[in-house]
Coordinates of C-alpha atoms in Angstrom, one line a residue:
X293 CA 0.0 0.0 0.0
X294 CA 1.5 3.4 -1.0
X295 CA 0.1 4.7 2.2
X296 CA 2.3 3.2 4.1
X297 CA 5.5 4.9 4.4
X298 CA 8.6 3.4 3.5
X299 CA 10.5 4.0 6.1
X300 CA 8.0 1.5 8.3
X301 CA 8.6 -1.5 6.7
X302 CA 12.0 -1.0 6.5
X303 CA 12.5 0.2 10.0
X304 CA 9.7 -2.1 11.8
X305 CA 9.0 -4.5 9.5
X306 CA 5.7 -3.7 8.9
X307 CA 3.3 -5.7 6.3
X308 CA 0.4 -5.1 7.7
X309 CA -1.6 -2.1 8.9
X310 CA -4.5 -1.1 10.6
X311 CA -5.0 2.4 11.6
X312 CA -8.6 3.5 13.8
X313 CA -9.5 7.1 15.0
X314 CA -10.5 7.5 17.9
X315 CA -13.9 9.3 18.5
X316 CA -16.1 11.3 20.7
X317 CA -19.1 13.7 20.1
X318 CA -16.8 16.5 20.7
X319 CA -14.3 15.5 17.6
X320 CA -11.5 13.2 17.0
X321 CA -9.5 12.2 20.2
X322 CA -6.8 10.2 18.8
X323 CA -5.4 6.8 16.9
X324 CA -4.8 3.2 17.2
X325 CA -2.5 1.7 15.0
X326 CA -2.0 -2.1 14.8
X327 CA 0.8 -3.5 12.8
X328 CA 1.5 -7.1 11.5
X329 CA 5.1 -7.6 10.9
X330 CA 4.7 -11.6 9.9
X331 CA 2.5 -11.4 6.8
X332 CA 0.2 -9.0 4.4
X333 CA -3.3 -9.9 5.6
X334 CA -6.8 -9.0 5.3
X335 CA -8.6 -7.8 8.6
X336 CA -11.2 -10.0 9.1
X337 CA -14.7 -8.9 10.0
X338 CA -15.2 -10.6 13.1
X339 CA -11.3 -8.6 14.3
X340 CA -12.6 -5.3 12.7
X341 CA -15.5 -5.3 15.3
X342 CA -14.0 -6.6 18.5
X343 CA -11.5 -4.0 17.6
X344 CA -13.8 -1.3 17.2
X345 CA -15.8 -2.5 20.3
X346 CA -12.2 -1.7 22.2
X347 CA -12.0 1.7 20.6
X348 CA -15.3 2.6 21.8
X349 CA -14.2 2.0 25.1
X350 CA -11.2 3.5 24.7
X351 CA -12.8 6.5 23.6
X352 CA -15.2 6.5 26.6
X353 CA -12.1 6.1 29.1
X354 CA -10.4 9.6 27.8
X355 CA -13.3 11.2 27.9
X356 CA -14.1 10.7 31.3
X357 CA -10.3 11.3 32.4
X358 CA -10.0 14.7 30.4
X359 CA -13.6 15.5 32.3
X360 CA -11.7 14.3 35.9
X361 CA -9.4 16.6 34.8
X362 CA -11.5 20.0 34.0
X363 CA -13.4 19.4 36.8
X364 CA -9.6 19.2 39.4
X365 CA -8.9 22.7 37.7
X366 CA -12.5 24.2 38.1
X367 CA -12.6 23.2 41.8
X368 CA -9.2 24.4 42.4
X369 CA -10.0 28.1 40.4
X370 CA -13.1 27.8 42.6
X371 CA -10.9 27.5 45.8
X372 CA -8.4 30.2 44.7
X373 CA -11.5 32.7 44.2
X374 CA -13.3 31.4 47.3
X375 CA -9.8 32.6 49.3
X376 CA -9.3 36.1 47.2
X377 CA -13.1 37.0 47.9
X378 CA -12.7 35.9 51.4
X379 CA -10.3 38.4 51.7
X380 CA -11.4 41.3 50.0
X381 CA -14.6 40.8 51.7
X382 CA -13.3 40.5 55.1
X383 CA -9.7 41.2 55.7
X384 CA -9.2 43.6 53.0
X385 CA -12.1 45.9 54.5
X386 CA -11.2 45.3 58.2
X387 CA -7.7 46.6 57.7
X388 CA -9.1 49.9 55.7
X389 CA -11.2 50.4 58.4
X390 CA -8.3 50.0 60.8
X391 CA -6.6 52.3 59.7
X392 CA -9.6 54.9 59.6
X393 CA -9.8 54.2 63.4
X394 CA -6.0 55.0 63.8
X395 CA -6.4 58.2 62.0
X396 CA -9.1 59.2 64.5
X397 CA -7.3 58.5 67.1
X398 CA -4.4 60.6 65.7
X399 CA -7.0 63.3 65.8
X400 CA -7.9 62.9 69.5
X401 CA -4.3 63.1 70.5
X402 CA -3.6 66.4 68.7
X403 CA -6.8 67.3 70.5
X404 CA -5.8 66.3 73.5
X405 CA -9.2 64.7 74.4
X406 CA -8.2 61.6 76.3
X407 CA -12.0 60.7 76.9
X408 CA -12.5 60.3 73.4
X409 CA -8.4 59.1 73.0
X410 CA -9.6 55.8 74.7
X411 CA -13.3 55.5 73.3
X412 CA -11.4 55.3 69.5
X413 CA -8.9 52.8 71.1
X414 CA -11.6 51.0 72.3
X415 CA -12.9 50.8 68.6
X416 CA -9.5 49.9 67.5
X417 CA -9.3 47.2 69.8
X418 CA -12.4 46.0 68.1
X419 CA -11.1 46.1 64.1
X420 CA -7.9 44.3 65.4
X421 CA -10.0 41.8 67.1
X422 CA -12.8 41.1 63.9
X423 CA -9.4 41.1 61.9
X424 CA -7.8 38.1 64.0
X425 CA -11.0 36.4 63.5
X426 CA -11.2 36.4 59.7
X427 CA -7.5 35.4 59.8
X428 CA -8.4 32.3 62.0
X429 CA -11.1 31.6 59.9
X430 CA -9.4 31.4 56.4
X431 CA -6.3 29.6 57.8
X432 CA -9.0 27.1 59.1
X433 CA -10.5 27.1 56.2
X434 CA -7.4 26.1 53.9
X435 CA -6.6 23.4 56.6
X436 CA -10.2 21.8 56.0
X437 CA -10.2 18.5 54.3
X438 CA -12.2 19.3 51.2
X439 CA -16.2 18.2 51.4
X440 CA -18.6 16.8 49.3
X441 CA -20.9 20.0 48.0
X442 CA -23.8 20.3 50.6
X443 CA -27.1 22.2 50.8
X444 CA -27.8 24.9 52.2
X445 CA -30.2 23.7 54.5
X446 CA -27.5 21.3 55.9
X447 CA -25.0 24.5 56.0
X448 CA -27.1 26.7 58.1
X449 CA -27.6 23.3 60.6
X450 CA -23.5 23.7 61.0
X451 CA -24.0 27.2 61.7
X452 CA -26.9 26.9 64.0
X453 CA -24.7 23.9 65.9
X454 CA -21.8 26.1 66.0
X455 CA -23.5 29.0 67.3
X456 CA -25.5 27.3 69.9
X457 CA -22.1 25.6 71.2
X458 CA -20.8 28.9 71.6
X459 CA -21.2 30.8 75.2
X460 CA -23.9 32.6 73.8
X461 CA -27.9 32.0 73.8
X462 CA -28.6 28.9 71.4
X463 CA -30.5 29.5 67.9
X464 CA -33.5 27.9 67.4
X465 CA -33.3 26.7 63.5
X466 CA -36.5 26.1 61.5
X467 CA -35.7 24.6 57.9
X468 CA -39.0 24.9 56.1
X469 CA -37.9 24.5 52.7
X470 CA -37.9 20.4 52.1
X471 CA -36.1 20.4 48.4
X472 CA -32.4 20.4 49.1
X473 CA -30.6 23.6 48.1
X474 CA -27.3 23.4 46.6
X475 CA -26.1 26.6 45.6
X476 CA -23.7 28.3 43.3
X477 CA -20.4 28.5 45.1
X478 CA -20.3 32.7 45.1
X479 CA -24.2 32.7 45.7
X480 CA -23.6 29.9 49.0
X481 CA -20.2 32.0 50.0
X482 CA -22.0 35.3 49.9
X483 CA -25.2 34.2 51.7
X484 CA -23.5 31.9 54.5
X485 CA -21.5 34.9 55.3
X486 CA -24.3 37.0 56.0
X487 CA -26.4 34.8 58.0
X488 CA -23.1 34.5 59.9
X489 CA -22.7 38.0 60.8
X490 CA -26.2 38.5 61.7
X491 CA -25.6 35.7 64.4
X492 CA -22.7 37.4 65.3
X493 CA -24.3 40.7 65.8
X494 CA -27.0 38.6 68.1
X495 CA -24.6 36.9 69.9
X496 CA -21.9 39.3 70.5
X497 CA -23.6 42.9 70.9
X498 CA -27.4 42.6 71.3
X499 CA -27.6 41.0 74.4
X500 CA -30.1 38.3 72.9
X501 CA -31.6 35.4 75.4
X502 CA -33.0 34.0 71.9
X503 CA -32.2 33.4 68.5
X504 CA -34.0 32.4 65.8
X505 CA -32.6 31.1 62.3
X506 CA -35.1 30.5 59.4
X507 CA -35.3 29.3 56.4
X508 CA -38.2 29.5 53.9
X509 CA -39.3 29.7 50.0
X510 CA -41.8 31.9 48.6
X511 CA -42.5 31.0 45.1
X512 CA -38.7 31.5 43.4
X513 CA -37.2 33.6 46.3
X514 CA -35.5 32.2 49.1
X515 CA -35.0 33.9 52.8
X516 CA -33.1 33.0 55.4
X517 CA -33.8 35.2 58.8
X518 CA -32.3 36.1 61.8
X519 CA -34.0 37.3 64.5
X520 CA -33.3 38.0 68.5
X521 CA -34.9 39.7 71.4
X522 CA -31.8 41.6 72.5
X523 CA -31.1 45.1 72.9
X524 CA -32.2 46.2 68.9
X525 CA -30.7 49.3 68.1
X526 CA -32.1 52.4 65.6
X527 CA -31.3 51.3 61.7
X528 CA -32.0 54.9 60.4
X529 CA -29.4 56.1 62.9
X530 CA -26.9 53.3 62.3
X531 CA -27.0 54.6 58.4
X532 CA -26.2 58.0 59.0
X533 CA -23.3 56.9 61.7
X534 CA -20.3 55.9 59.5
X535 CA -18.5 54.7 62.5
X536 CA -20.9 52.7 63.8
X537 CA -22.2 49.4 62.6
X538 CA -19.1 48.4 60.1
X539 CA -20.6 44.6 59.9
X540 CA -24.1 46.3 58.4
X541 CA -22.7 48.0 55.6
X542 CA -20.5 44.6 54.7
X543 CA -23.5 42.5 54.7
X544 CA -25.4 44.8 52.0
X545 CA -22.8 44.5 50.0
X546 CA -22.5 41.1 50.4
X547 CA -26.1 40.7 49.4
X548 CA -26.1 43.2 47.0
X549 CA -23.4 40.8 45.1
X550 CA -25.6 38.1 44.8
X551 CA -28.9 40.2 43.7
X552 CA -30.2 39.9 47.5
X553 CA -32.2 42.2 49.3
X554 CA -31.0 42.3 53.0
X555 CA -33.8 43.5 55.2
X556 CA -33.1 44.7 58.9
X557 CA -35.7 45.8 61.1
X558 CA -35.1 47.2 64.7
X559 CA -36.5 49.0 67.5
X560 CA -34.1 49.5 70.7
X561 CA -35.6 47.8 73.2
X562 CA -37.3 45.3 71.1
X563 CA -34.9 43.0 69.1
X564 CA -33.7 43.2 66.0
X565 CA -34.6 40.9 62.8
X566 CA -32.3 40.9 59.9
X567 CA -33.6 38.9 56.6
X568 CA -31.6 38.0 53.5
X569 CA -34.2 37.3 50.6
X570 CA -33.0 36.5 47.0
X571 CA -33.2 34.1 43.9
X572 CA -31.1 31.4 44.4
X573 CA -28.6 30.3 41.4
X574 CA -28.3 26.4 41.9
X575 CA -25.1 24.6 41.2
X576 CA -25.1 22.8 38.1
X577 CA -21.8 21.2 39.1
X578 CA -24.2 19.0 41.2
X579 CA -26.3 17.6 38.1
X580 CA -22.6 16.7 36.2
X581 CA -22.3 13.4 35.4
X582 CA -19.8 11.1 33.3
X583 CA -20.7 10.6 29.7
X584 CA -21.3 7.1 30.7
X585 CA -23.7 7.5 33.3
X586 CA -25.9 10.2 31.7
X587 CA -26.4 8.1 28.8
X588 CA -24.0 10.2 26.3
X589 CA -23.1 8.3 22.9
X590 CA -20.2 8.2 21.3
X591 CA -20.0 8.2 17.4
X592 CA -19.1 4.8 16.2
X593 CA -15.2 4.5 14.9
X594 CA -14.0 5.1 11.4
X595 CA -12.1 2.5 10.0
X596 CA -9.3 3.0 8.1
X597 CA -7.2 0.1 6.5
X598 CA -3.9 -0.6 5.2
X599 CA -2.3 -3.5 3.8
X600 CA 1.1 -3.9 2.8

């Protein structure tokens, strides 16, 4: 056969060939070649489709390792932008607002107010503190054996557990949304960190003897609420008080980043009930499957022959 380069039968000792592309519904993957190098021969039907029976599993094996292998580099990209917005978002913002304390402190010195020297310090001493936690947090984090994906209903259990361990008052946590919820990784990062600092406010600063952590579904929008019977505090205030109530003005942004409406109600004296309310973008990740398993076909093989 002309085809056959020269250079293979003199080299290898080819006088036979056989060559079969490889595959897939997304092109050509690769080629088998099988050589005779005792006699010229005719591939006989019964070879030709055991052959082609291995090819199509061939082709079914590097499909599934080259999907392995996109979906190792999407959960590590997802890792490395989990950590950077875990950092902008809480680090990042802490620090800036660090520093704004320092400078006010600066102030007070030149001012020579002592009274108000140690209330700033006071405030400082906060920052420093809220920055020590999200440090302790993301080192933890990175130290975490990775998980299988959960829902959110089973991530807001964790944080309910982890909360009522804690020397504060326990949260009471109603799930009434029965369809597991897995959600996008920015939407599940975004929203978990929000419900998690409106349990820190309870705990921390209102004074609470109860919490209460729900979850419910209204049509396509999903909520998950906080409330407590502490101390409450007046929202219109807090808005106009840039120095007061960092964590609120971090949460609406965090919300505000996933198309959520954060909702925070209060009345000193009377508790405080802040409500995160949004579409939720599922994960599709969850739905993936092998081509195998979700019944994907794979074109049958083109045969190609060569005798020489």
């Amino acid at each position: 056969d002309p085809r056959v380069p020269p250079v293979w039968r003199e080299n290898l000792g080819v006088r036979a060939l056989l060559c079969l592309p490889i595959w897939s519904t997304g092109g050509p993957l690769g080629y088998l070649f099988l050589m005779d190098r005792r006699a010229t021969r005719t591939w006989r039907p019964e070879e030709l489709k055991l052959i082609e029976s291995f090819v199509n599993r061939a082709a079914v094996a590097l499909v599934n390792a080259n999907l392995h292998k996109q979906l190792e580099w999407a959960a590590a990209l997802e890792e490395r932008q989990r950590i950077a917005a875990s950092m902008h978002d809480g680090l990042a913002q802490t620090l800036s607002l660090l520093g704004l304390r320092i400078d006010q402190a600066s102030e007070h010195v030149g001012a020579g107010s002592e009274r108000d020297l140690t209330e700033e310090l006071h405030r400082v001493r906060q920052v420093v503190d809220q920055a020590s936690d999200d440090v302790r947090r993301s080192i933890a984090s990175l130290q975490e054996t990775p998980r299988p994906r959960r829902s959110l209903q089973d991530l807001l259990s964790d944080l309910s557990a982890r909360f009522s361990a804690g020397d504060g008052p326990p949260v009471d946590l109603a799930i009434r949304v029965q369809e597991p919820l897995f959600l996008r990784p920015d939407h599940r990062a975004q929203a978990l960190l929000v419900v998690q600092e409106a349990l820190l406010n309870a705990q921390r600063h209102a004074q609470a003897r109860s919490i209460a952590l729900v979850l419910e579904r209204r049509g396509e929008n999903v909520s998950v609420t906080v409330k407590d019977d502490g101390l409450g505090f007046d929202v219109d205030a807090s808005r106009e008080d840039k120095q007061g109530h960092f964590g609120l003005s971090i949460m609406r942004a965090r919300a505000a980043r996933i198309g959520a409406k954060l909702q925070i109600d209060s009345v000193p004296g009377q508790g405080t009930r802040a409500s995160l309310t949004w579409v939720p973008r599922l994960d599709s990740a969850i739905a993936r499957q092998d081509p195998v398993r979700s019944g994907t076909t794979l074109e049958p093989v083109r045969v190609g022959e060569a005798e020489g």
